[in-house]
Amino acid sequence: MGAPDPRDGEPVEVSGEIDYLEERKHWAYQPLEFELPNIENQSWPAGDIDYFVLAKIEQAGLTPTADAAPLAMLRRLSFDLTGLPPSLEQVARFEALSPGEVPAAYAALVDELLASPRFGEQWARHWLDGIRFSPNMETSAYYRNWVIKALNDDLPYNEFLRWQLAGDLVPHQDPPRAAEAFIATQMIAYNVTEDDFIESTLEVLGQQVLGISLNCAKCHDHKYDAVSQEDYYALAGIFTSSTAPKAARDGRKIPGTETQIITLFDQEPKRIGPTNLLLGGDKSCRGEVIRRRLPKIFFEGEPPSIESQEQSGRLELANWIGDSGNVLAARVMVNRVWQRLLGRGIVPTPNDFGTNGEPPTHPQLLDYLASRLMEQNWSLKRVIREIALSRTYRQSAEAVEKSYEQDQANELYTRAIPKRLQYEQIVDHLLSVAGVLELDMVDPVPAINKWPQQRRSDKSYGGPRAIYCRGDDQAANTFDGPNSELLMEERARSVTAPQALHFLNGEMVRRISTDTAERVEAIVGKDDRNELIGTSYRLLLARPPSEAERELGLQFIAAHGFERYMHVLLCTNEFIHLN
C-alpha cells in the first residue's frame, strides 16, 4: 500500500500550537506519586523497593529467583560499586561465613565499598560517558578528578549539577573551593565544537540531565515532545550570554590558585541578554528576539524570565533543575543508577523520557526512588545503598524456566541479568590479578597515551586504573569502550570473536598470565597443585573450583604447566562476566 491520496477523505485541521495542558499529562511531567503495594509473600522483601518489584512479579503469576550465593554477590557488588574484583582476603572472609552471618556481612560490605576511594573512580566513568568527556583536552584530568572526588564525597546530586552548570557564579569564600567550582564547569567545555556549541550543550543538558532531546527544537518545534523552537532559543540565550567558544582555549589561572587551567566562561561577555531565533536553524536567517527563560512545559503559567544584565542565567537554570519541585532530574538520575546496578533501566530509554521514549515498567518504583533521592539530601550513595541491599538486586541469574518464558526481557526483574564487564573493568581486572595495578589517584597531568604503557621498571605494563588513561584504541573498540563523540546512555556489551582472540593471542594477556601464575606460586608455593588451582579460582573468579574443575585443572597442569593453565582461566567467559 502506498501513501494515502491527500484528495481522499475530509481535511484534517493541524494546529501549529503546542497544547501544553495536554502535554503535561505525560508521565514524566507529573508530580511524584507512589504507594506501597499489597503483596502475598510478605517474607521476601528486605525493604520498600522489593514491594514494588514483587507486586508486579506476583501479578504475572511468577516468583522471584532465590538469592545469589554469597561469593557471587561479593563479586557482583565489588565490580558494580568499585569496578574491581574482590581481594583474596574478602573472598576468604565470605567463604567462611555461616548462613546466619551472611546478611550482616553483606550489609557491612556495601558500606565498605561505598566508602572506598575506588567507588568514585567506577561511578565517575558512568557520568563521563554521558557528557562527551574527552581525555585529550588540557583540562580533562582536572575535571575527571573533580568528578571522582565529588562522587566519593557524596556531593548532593543537585549541587553536583549546580557546580557544573554555574560553579563560577556560586560565591565561594575559600580559594580552593573556588578553584574546584571553575574546574566543575569544564563539563560544558567538552561541547565547544566547530559546528554548534549551543546545540551540543543543550543536547547534554537535555538528554543527560533532563531526559529530553532539547536539541531537536533548534530548527523547528519538537516533532514529539512539548519543546518549542522558542524554548530552545530561550535556553540558548543563557549560554550565549555567558561564553564565547574561543575562551575555552585560552589558558588562565583559577582565581586564588596557581593552577593553570582552560576556562570556558569569558570574564566579560560581549553581550548579556536575549538572543535571536534562527529560522530553520540557519545563522544567516535571524528571526525575532527571544527572551531568556525556562521551558514552558514545566510551568502552569508563563515561565519566569531571566532579566539580569549582569549574569547569564546559568545559576538560575541550575537552581531550577535542582529544586525539589522539579522532579524530572531526580527521576532521570535514579533511573540511571538502577540501570547500572540491575542491568536495565526502569525507563528502558535513559536519555529519552519524552513521548517517543519507552514508559517506565515500574512507575511507582521510579517515583519512590526519586523521592528517596531528594528527601535524603540528593545523596546518590544512599540510593545506591538501598538498591544494593534489596532482594531484587541480590537475586541469582539462574531463574526457573517459567520466568524465562514469560519474562524474557526481564522487565519484571524476576532474576539478575548477567553482565559483561566494561572495557575499563576488564583492564583493571587484568592488572589487578597480576598485582601491578596502582591504586593511587593520578595527579592532573597529561593523560597517559596508551595502555599498556611502560610506566614501571619491574612490570612495564602496570599502572593506574583505566579511567586515568587515554586507553588503547584497538582494545577499547574491541570491548566497546568510551566514545567522546557520543552521549552514551549505555555501553554496548557485544560478544565477538575478536574479544576471544584478544585474550587468546594478545601479548598483554600472555604477560599477565605469566605474572599472575608467579604471584599465585609466591602465595601458596609451587608444589601443591590443589592449592595452586584453588587460589587461582579465588583470585580470578572469586570462588573455589568445583571438584570437576579441580580434576580438569590437575590434568591440564600435568600436561601443559601452570602458566598455560593460568592463561586458560583468563580466557574463560566467567573472567569478564558477572552472573
Coordinates of C-alpha atoms in Angstrom, one line a residue, residues 528-530 533 549-559 565:
D528 CA 50.8 -28.2 45.9
R529 CA 48.8 -28.2 42.7
N530 CA 45.5 -28.4 44.5
I533 CA 44.2 -24.3 41.4
E549 CA 37.1 -28.2 37.6
R550 CA 39.8 -29.2 40.1
E551 CA 40.3 -32.5 38.4
L552 CA 40.5 -30.9 34.9
G553 CA 43.0 -28.4 36.3
L554 CA 45.2 -31.1 37.7
Q555 CA 45.2 -33.0 34.3
F556 CA 45.9 -29.8 32.4
I557 CA 48.8 -28.6 34.6
A558 CA 50.4 -32.1 34.4
A559 CA 50.3 -31.9 30.6
Y565 CA 46.7 -23.2 32.9

